[in-house]
Coordinates of C-alpha atoms in Angstrom, one line a residue:
Chain B
L1 CA 0.0 0.0 0.0
S2 CA 1.6 3.3 -1.1
A3 CA 0.6 6.7 0.2
S4 CA 1.4 10.3 -0.5
P5 CA 3.9 12.1 1.6
G6 CA 2.6 12.8 5.1
R7 CA 0.0 10.0 4.8
R8 CA 1.9 7.3 6.6
I9 CA 3.0 7.3 10.2
E10 CA 4.8 4.7 12.2
V11 CA 4.5 4.4 16.0
V12 CA 7.2 2.5 17.8
A13 CA 7.5 1.6 21.5
V14 CA 10.5 3.1 23.2
E15 CA 11.8 0.2 25.3
G16 CA 14.9 -0.5 27.3
I17 CA 14.5 2.2 29.9
G18 CA 14.4 0.8 33.4
E19 CA 12.6 2.1 36.4
I20 CA 12.7 5.9 36.5
G21 CA 13.6 7.6 39.7
A22 CA 13.5 11.2 41.0
G23 CA 16.1 13.3 39.4
D24 CA 16.8 10.9 36.5
P25 CA 17.8 12.7 33.3
L26 CA 14.7 11.5 31.4
G27 CA 15.4 13.6 28.3
G28 CA 18.8 12.1 27.9
M29 CA 17.5 8.6 28.6
L30 CA 14.8 9.0 26.0
A31 CA 17.2 10.4 23.4
A32 CA 19.5 7.4 23.9
A33 CA 16.7 4.8 23.7
A34 CA 14.7 6.4 20.9
S35 CA 17.3 8.2 18.7
P36 CA 14.7 10.7 17.6
D37 CA 15.0 12.9 14.5
S38 CA 13.8 16.5 14.6
G39 CA 10.6 15.7 12.6
D40 CA 9.6 13.0 15.0
V41 CA 7.0 13.2 17.8
L42 CA 8.0 11.6 21.1
V43 CA 5.0 10.7 23.2
V44 CA 6.0 10.3 26.8
S45 CA 3.8 8.8 29.6
Q46 CA 2.9 11.2 32.3
K47 CA 4.0 8.7 34.9
A48 CA 7.6 8.6 33.6
V49 CA 7.7 12.4 33.6
S50 CA 6.3 12.6 37.1
K51 CA 8.7 10.0 38.5
A52 CA 11.7 11.8 37.0
E53 CA 10.4 15.1 38.5
G54 CA 10.0 13.4 41.9
R55 CA 6.2 13.9 41.9
T56 CA 5.5 10.8 44.0
V57 CA 4.1 11.0 47.5
A58 CA 3.8 8.4 50.3
L59 CA 0.2 8.3 51.5
D60 CA 1.5 7.9 55.1
S61 CA 2.9 11.3 54.9
V62 CA -0.5 12.9 54.2
T63 CA -2.8 14.2 56.9
P64 CA -6.3 14.6 55.5
G65 CA -8.2 17.7 56.4
G66 CA -11.9 17.9 57.1
E67 CA -13.1 18.2 53.5
A68 CA -11.0 15.2 52.5
M69 CA -12.3 13.1 55.5
E70 CA -15.9 13.9 54.6
L71 CA -15.4 13.3 50.8
G72 CA -13.4 10.1 51.5
R73 CA -16.3 8.8 53.6
S74 CA -19.0 9.6 51.1
L75 CA -17.1 8.3 48.1
G76 CA -15.4 5.3 49.8
K77 CA -12.0 6.6 49.0
D78 CA -8.8 6.8 51.2
P79 CA -9.1 10.3 52.8
R80 CA -5.3 10.7 52.4
L81 CA -5.7 10.2 48.6
V82 CA -8.7 12.6 48.6
E83 CA -6.5 15.2 50.4
L84 CA -3.9 14.9 47.7
I85 CA -6.5 15.2 45.0
L86 CA -8.0 18.3 46.5
R87 CA -4.5 19.9 46.8
E88 CA -4.0 19.3 43.1
S89 CA -7.4 20.6 42.1
A90 CA -8.8 24.0 41.2
R91 CA -12.3 22.8 41.6
I92 CA -14.5 19.7 42.0
V93 CA -16.5 18.9 38.9
R94 CA -18.4 15.8 40.2
A95 CA -18.2 13.9 43.4
E96 CA -20.7 11.0 43.4
R97 CA -21.0 7.3 43.1
G98 CA -17.5 6.7 44.2
V99 CA -16.0 8.9 41.5
L100 CA -14.2 12.2 42.1
I101 CA -13.8 14.3 38.9
V102 CA -11.9 17.5 39.3
E103 CA -10.3 20.3 37.3
T104 CA -6.6 20.2 38.0
R105 CA -4.6 23.3 38.7
S106 CA -3.3 22.9 35.1
G107 CA -6.8 23.0 33.8
W108 CA -7.4 19.4 33.0
V109 CA -10.7 17.7 33.9
C110 CA -10.1 14.1 35.0
A111 CA -10.8 11.6 37.7
N112 CA -8.7 11.8 40.9
A113 CA -6.6 14.7 39.5
G114 CA -4.7 12.1 37.6
I115 CA -3.2 10.6 40.7
D116 CA -2.4 7.0 40.2
A117 CA -0.9 4.1 42.2
S118 CA -0.2 1.6 39.4
N119 CA 3.4 0.9 38.6
V120 CA 4.8 2.9 41.5
P121 CA 7.6 1.2 43.5
G122 CA 7.0 1.2 47.2
E123 CA 3.9 0.3 49.1
G124 CA 1.4 3.2 49.6
R125 CA 3.1 5.6 47.2
V126 CA 1.2 7.5 44.5
V127 CA 2.2 9.6 41.5
L128 CA 0.9 13.1 40.9
L129 CA 0.6 14.7 37.5
P130 CA 3.5 17.0 36.6
A131 CA 2.8 20.4 38.2
D132 CA 3.1 22.1 34.7
P133 CA 3.0 19.4 32.0
D134 CA 3.7 22.0 29.2
A135 CA 6.8 23.1 31.0
S136 CA 7.8 19.4 31.4
A137 CA 7.4 18.9 27.7
R138 CA 9.5 22.0 26.9
R139 CA 12.2 20.9 29.4
L140 CA 12.3 17.4 28.0
R141 CA 12.6 18.8 24.4
A142 CA 15.6 20.9 25.5
E143 CA 17.2 18.0 27.3
I144 CA 16.7 15.8 24.2
E145 CA 18.3 18.4 22.0
S146 CA 21.2 18.7 24.4
A147 CA 21.7 15.0 24.4
C148 CA 21.5 14.2 20.7
G149 CA 21.0 17.4 18.7
A150 CA 17.5 16.6 17.4
R151 CA 14.4 18.6 18.4
P152 CA 11.5 16.2 18.1
A153 CA 8.1 17.4 19.3
V154 CA 7.4 16.1 22.8
I155 CA 3.9 15.2 24.1
V156 CA 3.2 14.3 27.7
S157 CA 0.3 11.9 27.6
D158 CA -2.1 10.5 30.2
S159 CA -5.0 8.1 30.1
F160 CA -8.3 9.8 30.8
G161 CA -11.8 8.4 31.0
R162 CA -14.6 10.1 29.1
P163 CA -18.3 10.9 29.6
W164 CA -20.6 8.6 27.6
R165 CA -17.9 6.2 26.5
L166 CA -16.3 3.4 28.4
G167 CA -12.6 2.9 28.6
Q168 CA -9.8 5.3 28.6
T169 CA -7.8 6.9 25.8
D170 CA -4.6 8.8 26.0
V171 CA -4.7 12.5 25.6
A172 CA -2.0 15.2 25.6
I173 CA -1.7 17.0 28.9
G174 CA 1.5 18.8 27.8
C175 CA 3.4 19.3 24.6
A176 CA 6.2 21.3 23.0
G177 CA 7.1 21.7 19.4
I178 CA 3.6 20.9 18.0
A179 CA 0.5 22.9 17.3
P180 CA -1.9 20.7 19.4
A181 CA -5.0 21.6 17.3
E182 CA -5.0 21.6 13.5
D183 CA -7.5 24.1 12.3
W184 CA -9.2 23.3 9.0
R185 CA -11.9 26.0 9.4
G186 CA -12.1 28.3 6.4
R187 CA -10.2 25.9 4.1
A188 CA -12.3 24.5 1.3
D189 CA -13.6 21.0 1.1
R190 CA -13.5 19.1 -2.2
E191 CA -16.8 20.7 -3.2
G192 CA -15.3 24.2 -2.6
R193 CA -17.4 24.8 0.4
S194 CA -15.8 26.2 3.6
L195 CA -15.3 23.5 6.2
A196 CA -17.5 24.5 9.0
A197 CA -16.3 23.1 12.3
T198 CA -13.2 21.0 11.8
V199 CA -10.5 21.5 14.4
V200 CA -8.5 18.3 14.9
A201 CA -6.9 17.8 18.2
V202 CA -3.9 16.2 16.7
A203 CA -1.9 16.2 19.9
D204 CA -4.6 14.0 21.5
E205 CA -4.7 11.7 18.5
L206 CA -0.9 11.3 18.6
A207 CA -1.1 10.5 22.3
A208 CA -3.8 7.9 21.5
A209 CA -1.6 6.4 18.8
G210 CA 1.3 6.2 21.1
D211 CA -0.7 4.4 23.7
L212 CA -1.4 1.6 21.3
V213 CA 2.2 0.4 21.5
R214 CA 2.6 0.9 25.3
P215 CA 1.4 -2.1 27.4
K216 CA -0.2 -1.1 30.7
D217 CA 1.9 -3.3 32.9
G218 CA 4.8 -0.8 32.7
G219 CA 8.3 -0.6 31.3
T220 CA 7.5 1.3 28.1
P221 CA 7.6 5.0 29.1
A222 CA 7.3 6.4 25.6
A223 CA 6.4 5.9 21.9
L224 CA 8.1 7.5 18.9
V225 CA 5.9 8.7 16.0
R226 CA 7.5 9.0 12.7
G227 CA 5.9 10.6 9.6
A228 CA 4.1 13.5 11.2
A229 CA 6.9 16.0 10.6
H230 CA 4.3 18.4 9.1
L231 CA 2.9 18.8 12.6
V232 CA 6.2 19.5 14.3
T233 CA 7.3 23.1 14.8
G234 CA 10.6 24.8 15.6
E235 CA 9.0 26.9 18.3
D236 CA 7.8 25.1 21.4
G237 CA 4.4 26.8 20.8
P238 CA 1.4 27.2 23.0
G239 CA 1.5 23.7 24.6
A240 CA -1.5 21.5 25.4
A241 CA -3.0 24.5 27.3
A242 CA -4.3 25.5 23.9
L243 CA -6.6 22.5 24.0
R244 CA -8.4 23.6 27.2
R245 CA -12.0 24.4 26.5
P246 CA -12.9 27.7 28.1
A247 CA -15.7 27.3 30.6
D248 CA -17.9 29.7 28.7
R249 CA -17.7 27.3 25.7
D250 CA -18.4 24.2 27.8
L251 CA -21.8 22.7 28.4
F252 CA -20.6 20.1 30.9
T253 CA -19.0 22.2 33.7
Chain W
L2 CA 14.7 2.1 16.8
S3 CA 13.8 -1.6 17.4
A4 CA 10.8 -2.8 19.3
S5 CA 9.3 -6.1 20.6
P6 CA 6.6 -7.8 18.5
G7 CA 3.3 -5.9 18.8
R8 CA 5.1 -2.7 19.8
R9 CA 5.2 -1.1 16.4
I10 CA 2.2 0.0 14.3
E11 CA 2.0 1.6 10.9
V12 CA -0.9 3.8 9.8
V13 CA -1.3 4.4 6.0
A14 CA -3.8 6.4 4.2
V15 CA -6.0 4.5 1.7
E16 CA -6.0 6.7 -1.3
G17 CA -7.2 6.4 -4.9
I18 CA -10.9 5.9 -4.2
G19 CA -12.9 8.5 -5.9
E20 CA -16.2 10.1 -4.9
I21 CA -18.4 7.4 -3.3
G22 CA -22.0 7.1 -4.3
A23 CA -25.1 5.3 -3.0
G24 CA -24.9 1.6 -3.7
D25 CA -21.2 1.6 -4.4
P26 CA -19.5 -1.7 -3.3
L27 CA -17.4 0.0 -0.7
G28 CA -15.9 -3.2 0.8
G29 CA -14.6 -4.2 -2.6
M30 CA -13.3 -0.8 -3.3
L31 CA -11.4 -0.7 0.0
A32 CA -10.1 -4.2 -0.6
A33 CA -8.7 -3.2 -4.0
A34 CA -7.2 0.0 -2.8
A35 CA -5.8 -1.2 0.5
S36 CA -4.9 -4.9 -0.1
P37 CA -5.4 -5.6 3.6
D38 CA -4.2 -8.7 5.5
S39 CA -6.3 -10.5 8.0
G40 CA -4.3 -9.1 10.9
D41 CA -4.8 -5.5 9.8
V42 CA -7.3 -2.9 11.0
L43 CA -9.1 -0.9 8.4
V44 CA -10.4 2.4 9.8
V45 CA -13.1 3.7 7.5
S46 CA -14.6 7.2 7.7
Q47 CA -18.3 7.3 8.6
K48 CA -18.9 9.6 5.7
A49 CA -17.7 7.1 3.2
V50 CA -19.8 4.4 4.7
S51 CA -22.9 6.6 4.9
K52 CA -22.5 7.7 1.3
A53 CA -22.2 4.1 0.1
E54 CA -25.3 3.2 2.1
G55 CA -27.2 6.1 0.6
R56 CA -27.6 7.9 3.9
T57 CA -27.6 11.4 2.3
V58 CA -30.6 13.7 2.4
A59 CA -31.5 16.9 0.5
L60 CA -32.5 19.5 3.1
D61 CA -35.1 20.8 0.7
S62 CA -37.0 17.5 1.1
V63 CA -37.3 17.9 4.8
T64 CA -40.4 19.6 6.4
P65 CA -39.5 20.7 10.0
G66 CA -42.1 20.0 12.7
G67 CA -42.9 22.3 15.5
E68 CA -40.1 21.2 17.9
A69 CA -37.5 21.6 15.1
M70 CA -38.8 25.0 14.2
E71 CA -38.6 26.1 17.8
L72 CA -35.2 24.6 18.5
G73 CA -33.9 26.0 15.2
R74 CA -35.0 29.4 16.2
S75 CA -33.4 29.3 19.7
L76 CA -30.2 27.7 18.5
G77 CA -29.8 29.7 15.2
K78 CA -29.8 26.5 13.2
D79 CA -31.6 25.5 10.0
P80 CA -34.9 24.0 11.2
R81 CA -34.7 21.3 8.4
L82 CA -31.3 20.2 9.8
V83 CA -32.7 20.2 13.3
E84 CA -35.7 18.1 12.1
L85 CA -33.2 15.5 10.7
I86 CA -31.2 15.6 14.0
L87 CA -34.3 15.0 16.0
R88 CA -35.3 12.1 13.8
E89 CA -31.9 10.5 14.3
S90 CA -31.9 11.0 18.1
A91 CA -33.1 9.1 21.1
R92 CA -32.9 12.1 23.3
I93 CA -31.5 15.6 23.6
V94 CA -28.5 15.9 25.9
R95 CA -27.9 19.7 25.6
A96 CA -29.5 22.4 23.5
E97 CA -28.0 25.7 24.3
R98 CA -25.6 28.4 23.0
G99 CA -26.1 27.3 19.4
V100 CA -25.1 23.7 20.1
L101 CA -27.3 20.7 19.9
I102 CA -25.9 17.6 21.5
V103 CA -28.0 14.4 21.4
E104 CA -27.8 10.7 22.0
T105 CA -28.3 9.0 18.6
R106 CA -30.6 6.1 18.1
S107 CA -27.4 4.0 18.1
G108 CA -26.5 5.3 21.5
W109 CA -23.7 7.8 20.7
V110 CA -23.6 11.2 22.3
C111 CA -22.4 13.8 19.8
A112 CA -23.3 17.2 18.3
N113 CA -26.0 17.3 15.6
A114 CA -26.5 13.5 15.7
G115 CA -23.3 13.4 13.6
I116 CA -25.0 15.0 10.6
D117 CA -22.5 16.8 8.4
A118 CA -22.5 18.9 5.3
S119 CA -18.8 18.9 4.5
N120 CA -17.5 17.0 1.4
V121 CA -21.0 16.1 0.3
P122 CA -21.7 16.6 -3.5
G123 CA -24.8 18.6 -4.3
E124 CA -25.9 21.9 -2.7
G125 CA -28.0 21.5 0.4
R126 CA -27.3 17.8 0.9
V127 CA -26.2 16.4 4.3
V128 CA -24.9 13.0 5.4
L129 CA -26.5 11.1 8.3
L130 CA -24.6 8.5 10.4
P131 CA -25.1 4.9 9.3
A132 CA -28.3 3.6 10.9
D133 CA -26.4 0.8 12.6
P134 CA -22.6 1.4 12.4
D135 CA -21.7 -2.0 13.9
A136 CA -23.8 -3.7 11.2
S137 CA -22.0 -1.5 8.6
A138 CA -18.6 -2.7 9.9
R139 CA -19.7 -6.3 9.9
R140 CA -21.0 -5.9 6.3
L141 CA -17.9 -4.2 5.1
R142 CA -15.7 -6.9 6.7
A143 CA -17.7 -9.6 4.9
E144 CA -17.5 -7.7 1.6
I145 CA -13.7 -7.3 2.0
E146 CA -13.4 -11.0 2.7
S147 CA -15.4 -11.8 -0.4
A148 CA -13.3 -9.5 -2.5
C149 CA -9.8 -10.5 -1.4
G150 CA -10.0 -13.4 1.1
A151 CA -8.6 -11.4 4.0
R152 CA -10.6 -10.6 7.1
P153 CA -9.1 -7.4 8.6
A154 CA -10.9 -5.8 11.5
V155 CA -13.1 -2.9 10.4
I156 CA -13.7 0.3 12.4
V157 CA -16.2 2.9 11.3
S158 CA -14.8 6.2 12.7
D159 CA -16.2 9.7 13.1
S160 CA -14.9 13.0 14.5
F161 CA -16.5 13.9 17.8
G162 CA -16.0 16.9 20.0
R163 CA -15.4 16.4 23.7
P164 CA -16.4 18.2 26.9
W165 CA -13.5 20.2 28.5
R166 CA -11.2 19.8 25.5
L167 CA -11.1 21.8 22.3
G168 CA -11.0 20.1 18.9
Q169 CA -12.3 16.9 17.7
T170 CA -10.8 13.4 17.7
D171 CA -11.9 10.4 15.8
V172 CA -13.7 7.6 17.7
A173 CA -15.1 4.3 16.8
I174 CA -18.9 4.3 16.2
G175 CA -18.9 0.9 14.7
C176 CA -16.5 -2.1 14.5
A177 CA -16.2 -5.7 13.6
G178 CA -13.3 -8.1 14.3
I179 CA -11.9 -6.3 17.3
A180 CA -12.5 -6.2 21.0
P181 CA -13.1 -2.4 21.3
A182 CA -11.9 -2.3 24.9
E183 CA -8.8 -4.0 26.2
D184 CA -9.2 -4.8 29.8
W185 CA -6.1 -4.8 32.0
R186 CA -8.0 -4.9 35.2
G187 CA -6.9 -7.7 37.5
R188 CA -3.6 -8.2 35.6
A189 CA -0.5 -7.3 37.7
D190 CA 1.6 -4.2 37.2
R191 CA 5.4 -4.5 37.4
E192 CA 5.2 -4.3 41.2
G193 CA 2.8 -7.2 41.3
R194 CA -0.2 -5.0 42.3
S195 CA -3.5 -5.5 40.6
L196 CA -4.1 -2.7 38.0
A197 CA -7.1 -0.9 39.4
A198 CA -9.0 0.8 36.6
T199 CA -7.3 0.3 33.3
V200 CA -9.6 -0.4 30.4
V201 CA -8.2 0.9 27.2
A202 CA -10.6 1.9 24.5
V203 CA -8.3 0.6 21.7
A204 CA -10.9 0.9 19.0
D205 CA -11.1 4.7 19.7
E206 CA -7.3 4.9 19.8
L207 CA -7.1 3.1 16.4
A208 CA -9.7 5.5 15.0
A209 CA -7.7 8.5 16.3
A210 CA -4.5 7.0 14.8
G211 CA -6.3 6.6 11.5
D212 CA -7.4 10.2 11.5
L213 CA -3.8 11.4 11.6
V214 CA -3.2 10.3 8.0
R215 CA -6.6 11.4 6.6
P216 CA -6.8 15.1 5.5
K217 CA -10.1 16.8 6.2
D218 CA -10.6 18.1 2.7
G219 CA -11.7 14.7 1.6
G220 CA -10.6 12.0 -0.8
T221 CA -9.1 9.7 1.8
P222 CA -11.9 7.5 3.1
A223 CA -9.9 5.1 5.1
A224 CA -6.6 4.3 6.8
L225 CA -5.0 0.9 7.2
V226 CA -3.3 0.0 10.5
R227 CA -0.7 -2.7 10.4
G228 CA 1.0 -4.2 13.5
A229 CA -2.1 -4.5 15.7
A230 CA -2.9 -8.1 14.8
H231 CA -3.0 -9.0 18.6
L232 CA -6.2 -6.9 18.7
V233 CA -7.9 -8.5 15.7
T234 CA -10.4 -11.3 16.3
G235 CA -11.8 -14.0 14.0
E236 CA -15.3 -13.3 15.4
D237 CA -16.9 -10.0 14.6
G238 CA -17.4 -9.5 18.3
P239 CA -19.6 -7.1 20.3
G240 CA -19.0 -4.1 18.1
A241 CA -18.5 -0.5 19.3
A242 CA -21.7 -0.8 21.2
A243 CA -19.5 -2.3 23.9
L244 CA -18.0 1.2 24.4
R245 CA -21.3 2.8 25.2
R246 CA -21.3 3.9 28.9
P247 CA -24.5 2.9 30.6
A248 CA -26.5 5.9 31.8
D249 CA -26.2 4.6 35.4
R250 CA -22.4 4.8 35.2
D251 CA -22.4 8.3 33.6
L252 CA -22.2 11.5 35.6
F253 CA -22.8 13.8 32.6
T254 CA -26.2 12.7 31.3

């Protein structure tokens, strides 16, 4: 099957990186393991980024406040975990039926502020999202360039649930070197009519594609996407923050 | 960059298929253009499927009823389009600020019941979603097998908006030959702990990956994904219907 330029992408798991610890030079490790080119997109799991940034917390070190105690009781959740979720959150979106959906301080709406206990070494330790995932992506991009001279786009991805649909898909919570939304509005369709409402969240689609080659039992912190160089920019750009829907354009606040 | 088996996928645009008309043998056309193998996944755009199934309507042929007139006025939408949306819908989820979000008769929550006017030949014609996208996927799979002997998985994909995030991503509204959700719950993570809540909506991630190679100005009705044979099943399986979140597990009805 042949295809025009830009119509073929390849997504490859980046393997051979061991357990990641606080302070590890993740950009250099990714550069060595993936050998990216400047037109590539490196999709890095949030968990790998958070571990390198030391964003893990021992639940035993957390003293839940009154709101966390109450919410923990009503939701059947560990109040120490709820306390961490509240600290990471700008607001609670839903708290019912055992589910706590919040808007994080970075502006992402997700369950449990993205805090997760899978694949974390040490009993009772959890991983928070990076404090500023766009800054994490920019920093990783710079570290990769320092290590190997190439400037691939970097996407920090996480698995989010969705309303109305079961299962999780990976989305971009941070990025650098890519315009996260590709805007076709105003361009003509094949009939010459203006395309009405087509903005493609390409950073989210790249994150989803990357997830397809990363098994969930750990050990694969990243995926390299080749063939999407038309989406990669020299500038770091606006980051995934550009994908946040303003509250006045959201019907599900 | 090397990778273990199953850790590399390739996504290729299926080109060279012209404008699709009602009654066209889409399965055979896709088989000829893509030459799929049985372990491949063919992601086909909803619009191509709908056109082949004759699911286009001239707005001039539609007489809006009272509810459509009223909703059209309050939302600033063509009442004939609103009439079609209501006919395709099981219920209205939101109708405000110029946006009409419904649950389709197939159970998908999306804007305008997925009805679209881009890339439709003929002034004032719109394309409805397939009446039963899972049945469409099964039929296409059978047609492809008849045409070339291979039984790739088939995903019917469409671009949906999302709460909280700007831009659209492609999701699976129908599928055959693939378990749409990959369930890691109960399996152990690398620390031996049970993975708590990881169900990956792989059919949606494959749809998103396919969208990355399909430009929005038309002419690329499908994408072929190679390297995901571990997700392809001999049986047609439950279809994308298995990704519908039951109302009692949804906080955003």
